[in-house]
XYZ file of C-alpha atoms in Angstrom:
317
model
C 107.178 -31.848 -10.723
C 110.917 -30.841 -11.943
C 112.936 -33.218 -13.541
C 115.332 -33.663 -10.429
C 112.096 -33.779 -8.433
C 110.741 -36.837 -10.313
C 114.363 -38.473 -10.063
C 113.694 -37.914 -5.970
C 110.336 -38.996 -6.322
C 111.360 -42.312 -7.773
C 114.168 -43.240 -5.454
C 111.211 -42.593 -3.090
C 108.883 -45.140 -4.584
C 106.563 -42.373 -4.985
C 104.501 -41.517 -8.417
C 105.797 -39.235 -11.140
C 102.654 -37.210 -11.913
C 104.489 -35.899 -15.106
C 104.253 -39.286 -16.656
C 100.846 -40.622 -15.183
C 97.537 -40.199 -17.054
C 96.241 -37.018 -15.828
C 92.714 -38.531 -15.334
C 94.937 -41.418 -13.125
C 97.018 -38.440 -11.441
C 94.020 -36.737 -10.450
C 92.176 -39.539 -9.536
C 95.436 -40.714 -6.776
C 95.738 -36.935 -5.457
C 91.997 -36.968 -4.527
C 92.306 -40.720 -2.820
C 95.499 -40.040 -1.122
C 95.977 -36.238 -0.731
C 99.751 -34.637 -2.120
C 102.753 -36.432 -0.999
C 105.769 -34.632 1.037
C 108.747 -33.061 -1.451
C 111.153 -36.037 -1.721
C 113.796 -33.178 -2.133
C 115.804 -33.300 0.780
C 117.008 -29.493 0.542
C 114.239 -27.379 -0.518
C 112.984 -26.907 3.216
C 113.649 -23.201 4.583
C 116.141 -24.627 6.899
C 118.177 -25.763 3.879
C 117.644 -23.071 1.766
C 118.522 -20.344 4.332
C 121.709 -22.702 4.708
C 122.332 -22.374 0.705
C 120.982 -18.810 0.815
C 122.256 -16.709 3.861
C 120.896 -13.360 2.290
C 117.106 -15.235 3.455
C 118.156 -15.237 6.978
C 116.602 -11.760 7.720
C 113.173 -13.274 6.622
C 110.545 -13.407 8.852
C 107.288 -15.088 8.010
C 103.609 -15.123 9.631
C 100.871 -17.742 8.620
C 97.338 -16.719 8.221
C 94.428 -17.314 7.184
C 91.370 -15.614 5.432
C 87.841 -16.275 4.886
C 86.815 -17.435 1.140
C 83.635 -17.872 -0.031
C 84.413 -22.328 -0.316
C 86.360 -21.900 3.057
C 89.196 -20.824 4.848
C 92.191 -19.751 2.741
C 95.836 -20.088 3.628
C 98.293 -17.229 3.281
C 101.929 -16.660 4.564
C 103.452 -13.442 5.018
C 107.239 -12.792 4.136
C 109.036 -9.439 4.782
C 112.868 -8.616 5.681
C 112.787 -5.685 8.162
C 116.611 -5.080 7.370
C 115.819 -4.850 3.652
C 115.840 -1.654 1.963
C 112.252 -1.263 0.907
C 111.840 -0.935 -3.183
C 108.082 0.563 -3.281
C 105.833 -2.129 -3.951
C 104.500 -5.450 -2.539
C 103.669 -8.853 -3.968
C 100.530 -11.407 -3.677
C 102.250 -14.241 -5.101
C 100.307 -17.646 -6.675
C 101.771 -20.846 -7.296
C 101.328 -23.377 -9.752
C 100.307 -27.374 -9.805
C 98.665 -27.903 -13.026
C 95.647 -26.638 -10.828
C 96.022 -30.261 -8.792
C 98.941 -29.845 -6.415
C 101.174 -27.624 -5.045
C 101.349 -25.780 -1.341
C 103.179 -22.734 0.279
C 106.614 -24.902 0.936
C 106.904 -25.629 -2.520
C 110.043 -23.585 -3.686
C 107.875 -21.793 -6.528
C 106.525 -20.213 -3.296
C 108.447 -20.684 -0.384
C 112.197 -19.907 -1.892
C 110.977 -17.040 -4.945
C 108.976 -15.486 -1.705
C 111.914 -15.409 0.523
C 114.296 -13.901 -2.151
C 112.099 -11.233 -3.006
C 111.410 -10.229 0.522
C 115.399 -10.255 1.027
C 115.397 -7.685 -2.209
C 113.202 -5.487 -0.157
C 109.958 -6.296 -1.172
C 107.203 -7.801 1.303
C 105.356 -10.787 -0.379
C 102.205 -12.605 0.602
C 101.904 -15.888 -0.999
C 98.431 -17.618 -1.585
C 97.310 -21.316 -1.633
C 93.844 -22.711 -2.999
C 91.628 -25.454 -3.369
C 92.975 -27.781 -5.783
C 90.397 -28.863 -8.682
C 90.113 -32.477 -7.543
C 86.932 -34.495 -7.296
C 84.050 -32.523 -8.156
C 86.058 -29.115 -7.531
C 86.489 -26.999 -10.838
C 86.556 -22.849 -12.005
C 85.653 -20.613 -10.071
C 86.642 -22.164 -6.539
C 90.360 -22.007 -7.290
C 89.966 -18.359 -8.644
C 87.411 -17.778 -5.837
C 89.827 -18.491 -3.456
C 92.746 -16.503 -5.061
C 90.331 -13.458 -5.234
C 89.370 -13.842 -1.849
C 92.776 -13.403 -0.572
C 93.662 -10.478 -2.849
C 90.820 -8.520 -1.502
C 91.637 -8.794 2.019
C 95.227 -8.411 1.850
C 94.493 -4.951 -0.241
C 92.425 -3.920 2.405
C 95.062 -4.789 5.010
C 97.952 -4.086 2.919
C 99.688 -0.996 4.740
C 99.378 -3.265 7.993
C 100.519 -6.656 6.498
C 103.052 -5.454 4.356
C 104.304 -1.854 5.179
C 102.808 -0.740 1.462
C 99.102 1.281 0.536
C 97.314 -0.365 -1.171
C 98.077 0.954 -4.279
C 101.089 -0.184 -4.193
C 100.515 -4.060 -4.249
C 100.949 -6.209 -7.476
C 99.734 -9.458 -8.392
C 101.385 -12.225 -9.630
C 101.985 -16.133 -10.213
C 103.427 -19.477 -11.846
C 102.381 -21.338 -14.442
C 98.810 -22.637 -12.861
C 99.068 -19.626 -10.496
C 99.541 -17.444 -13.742
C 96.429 -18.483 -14.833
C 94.550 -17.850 -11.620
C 96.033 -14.237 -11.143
C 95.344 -13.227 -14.669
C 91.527 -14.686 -14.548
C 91.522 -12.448 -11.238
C 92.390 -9.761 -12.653
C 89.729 -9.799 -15.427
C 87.260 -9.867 -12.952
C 88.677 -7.233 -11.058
C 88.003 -5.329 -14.194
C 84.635 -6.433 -15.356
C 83.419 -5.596 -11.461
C 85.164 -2.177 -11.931
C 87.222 -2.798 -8.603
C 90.658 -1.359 -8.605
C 93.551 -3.639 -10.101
C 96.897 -4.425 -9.006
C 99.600 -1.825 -9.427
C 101.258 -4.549 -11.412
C 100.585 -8.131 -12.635
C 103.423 -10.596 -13.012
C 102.868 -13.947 -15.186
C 105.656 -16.410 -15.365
C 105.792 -19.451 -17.816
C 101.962 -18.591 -18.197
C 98.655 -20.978 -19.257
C 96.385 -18.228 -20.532
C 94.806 -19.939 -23.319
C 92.978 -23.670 -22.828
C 95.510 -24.772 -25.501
C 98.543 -23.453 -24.545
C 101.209 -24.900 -26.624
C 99.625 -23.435 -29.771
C 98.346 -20.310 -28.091
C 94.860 -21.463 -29.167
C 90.936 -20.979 -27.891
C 90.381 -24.534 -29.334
C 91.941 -26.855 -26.662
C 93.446 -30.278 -27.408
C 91.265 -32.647 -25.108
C 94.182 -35.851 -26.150
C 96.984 -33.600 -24.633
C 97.575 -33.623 -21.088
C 97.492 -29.644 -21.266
C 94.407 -30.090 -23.021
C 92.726 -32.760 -20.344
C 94.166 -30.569 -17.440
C 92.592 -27.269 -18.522
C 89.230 -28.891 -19.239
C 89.717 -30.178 -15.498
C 90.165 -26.312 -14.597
C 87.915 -25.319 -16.581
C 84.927 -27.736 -15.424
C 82.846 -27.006 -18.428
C 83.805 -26.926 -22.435
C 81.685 -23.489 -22.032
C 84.154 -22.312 -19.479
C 87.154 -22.630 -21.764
C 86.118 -19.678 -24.123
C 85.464 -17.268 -20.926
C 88.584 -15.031 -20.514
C 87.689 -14.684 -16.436
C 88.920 -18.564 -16.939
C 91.933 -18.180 -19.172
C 92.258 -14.429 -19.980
C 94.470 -15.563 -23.458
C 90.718 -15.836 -24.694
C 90.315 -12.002 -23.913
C 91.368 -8.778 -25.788
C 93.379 -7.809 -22.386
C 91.901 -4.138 -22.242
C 91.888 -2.152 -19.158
C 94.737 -4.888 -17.510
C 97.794 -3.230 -15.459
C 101.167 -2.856 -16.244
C 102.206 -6.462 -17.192
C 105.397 -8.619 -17.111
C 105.749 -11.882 -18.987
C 108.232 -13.818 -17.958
C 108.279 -17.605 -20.574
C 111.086 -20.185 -21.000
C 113.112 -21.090 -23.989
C 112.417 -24.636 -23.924
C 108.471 -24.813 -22.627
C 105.853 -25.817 -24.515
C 103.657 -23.062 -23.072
C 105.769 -20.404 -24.615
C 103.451 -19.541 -27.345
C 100.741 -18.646 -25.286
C 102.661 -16.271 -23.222
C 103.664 -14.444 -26.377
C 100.668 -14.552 -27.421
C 98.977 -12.507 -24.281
C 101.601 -10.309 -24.701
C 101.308 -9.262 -27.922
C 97.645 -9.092 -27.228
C 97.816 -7.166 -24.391
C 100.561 -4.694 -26.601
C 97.540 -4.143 -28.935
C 95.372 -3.149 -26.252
C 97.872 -0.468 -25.285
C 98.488 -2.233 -22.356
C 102.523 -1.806 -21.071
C 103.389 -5.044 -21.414
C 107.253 -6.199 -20.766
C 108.238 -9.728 -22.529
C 111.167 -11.465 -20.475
C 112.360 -15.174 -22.103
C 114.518 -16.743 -19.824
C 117.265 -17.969 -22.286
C 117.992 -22.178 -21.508
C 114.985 -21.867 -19.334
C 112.403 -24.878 -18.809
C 108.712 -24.754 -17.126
C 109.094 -25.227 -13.842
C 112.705 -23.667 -12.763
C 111.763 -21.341 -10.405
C 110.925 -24.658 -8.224
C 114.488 -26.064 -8.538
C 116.813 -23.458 -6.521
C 119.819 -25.548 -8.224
C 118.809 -24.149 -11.296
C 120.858 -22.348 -13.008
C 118.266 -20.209 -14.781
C 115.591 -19.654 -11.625
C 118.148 -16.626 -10.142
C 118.400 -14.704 -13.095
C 114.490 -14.802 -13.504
C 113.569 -13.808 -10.020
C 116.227 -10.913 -10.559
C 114.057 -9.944 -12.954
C 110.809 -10.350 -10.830
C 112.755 -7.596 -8.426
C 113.558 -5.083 -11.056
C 110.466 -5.180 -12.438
C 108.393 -4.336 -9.476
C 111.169 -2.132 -8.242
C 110.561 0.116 -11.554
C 108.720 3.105 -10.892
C 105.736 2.488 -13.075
C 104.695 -0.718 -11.247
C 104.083 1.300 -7.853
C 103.571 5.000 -8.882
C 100.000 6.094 -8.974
């Protein structure tokens, strides 16, 4: 939840998960399900109004089989856009315990890309609440990945081997977990993976295998997780892995986010695996700003997103 997005939340007498226990937080998701966005203009409607370059968007809902159940998708491409190359399944984030496919992180980063010219397909999963922990998130993330490679030329206008990967924060961790078992099965990877403000290690603020189980980073990846044994297996947080054989790789972190170190960390990991490997900070940056449209510092970072997929080794063979 952003910081204007817990000032909504509290005019509408409705809990600020940032400040809750997480144990309490997870507990009142599972009870009561995730309440509406008390932002009154982050709906399309709104942001199309604030955004006319998104008119041209057209979107189609879907859904796929997973292994745990069916699995939402949404579709986003711009016929009048001038098509860049590649194409995008896109992940968002929730601390693994909220988040949907109106969210901005999804809805509004989707819709700007698409209006730069390249299609996206943006992913929801089960959330790990109750007895729900790794791999059903990642299960479901996978799940969707394969069947929009397989469709990709007919959902997207792209081959195959021209889709990239990609996701915030939570959805960061997902994609990159994917991705490693993409690799250990020896099935063919993304033409590009995109990570913003990343989680990739169970102790992300110090970029460490040994998680913090006082810290709400530390409690929330253990809920991920679902095991202590989990923690250490890089298919779960791929910070724990030496990053060989992973595509081409942006990193996009924040100035002022505690996760920062373990985004620099991946990437300087994946740099030793001879991995290409591109380091963005977003300069007065915090977690989270890709889901405030008002912020200043979201454009400048999905601007970024859009030249780095445009570039030619993201979508060349």
């Amino acid at each position: 939840m952003s910081e204007s997005e817990a000032l909504e939340a509290d005019v509408a007498g409705l809990p600020d998960f940032r400040r809750m226990p997480v144990h309490d937080a997870i507990r009142w998701l599972a009870e009561h399900g995730e309440p509406a966005d008390p932002r009154p203009d982050v709906d399309t409607a709104s942001l199309v109004r604030r955004f006319p370059h998104l008119a041209g968007v057209a979107t189609v809902d879907e859904v796929v089989a997973g292994p745990h159940g069916p699995v939402s998708i949404r579709v986003y491409r711009d016929a009048a856009a001038a098509a860049t190359g590649p194409a995008l399944v896109w992940v968002h984030g929730g601390a693994f315990i909220g988040g949907n496919l109106d969210m901005p992180e999804s809805n509004w980063v989707s819709r700007e890309l698409a209006a730069r010219g390249i299609p996206v397909v943006a992913v929801d999963y089960a959330k790990c609440l109750g007895e729900v922990h790794h791999p059903v998130p990642s299960d479901d993330v996978l799940a969707a990945w394969r069947q929009v490679r397989d469709a990709a030329a007919t959902l997207v206008g792209v081959p195959s081997e021209s889709l990239a990967l990609g996701g915030a924060s939570a959805g960061a961790t997902l994609t990159s977990g994917v991705v490693t078992r993409l690799r250990d099965a020896g099935e063919p990877l993304p033409a590009g993976l995109v990570l913003v403000y990343p989680l990739l290690h169970p102790n992300g603020p110090a970029a460490s295998n040994e998680p913090d189980p006082l810290s709400p980073h530390g409690q929330l990846a253990l809920n991920y997780a679902g095991s202590t044994a989990a923690l250490a297996d890089p298919q779960v947080f791929a910070g724990v892995g030496d990053g060989h054989g992973f595509p081409p790789t942006l990193i996009v972190t924040c100035e002022f986010d505690e996760l920062r170190p373990s985004g620099e960390a991946f990437a300087a990991t994946l740099a030793a695996a001879g991995v290409e490997v591109v380091l963005h900070q977003e300069p007065g940056a915090r977690h989270g700003h890709i889901d405030e449209p008002s912020d200043p510092t979201a454009p400048p970072t999905i601007a970024a997103l859009a030249d780095w997929l445009g570039a030619t080794s993201v979508h060349d063979d």
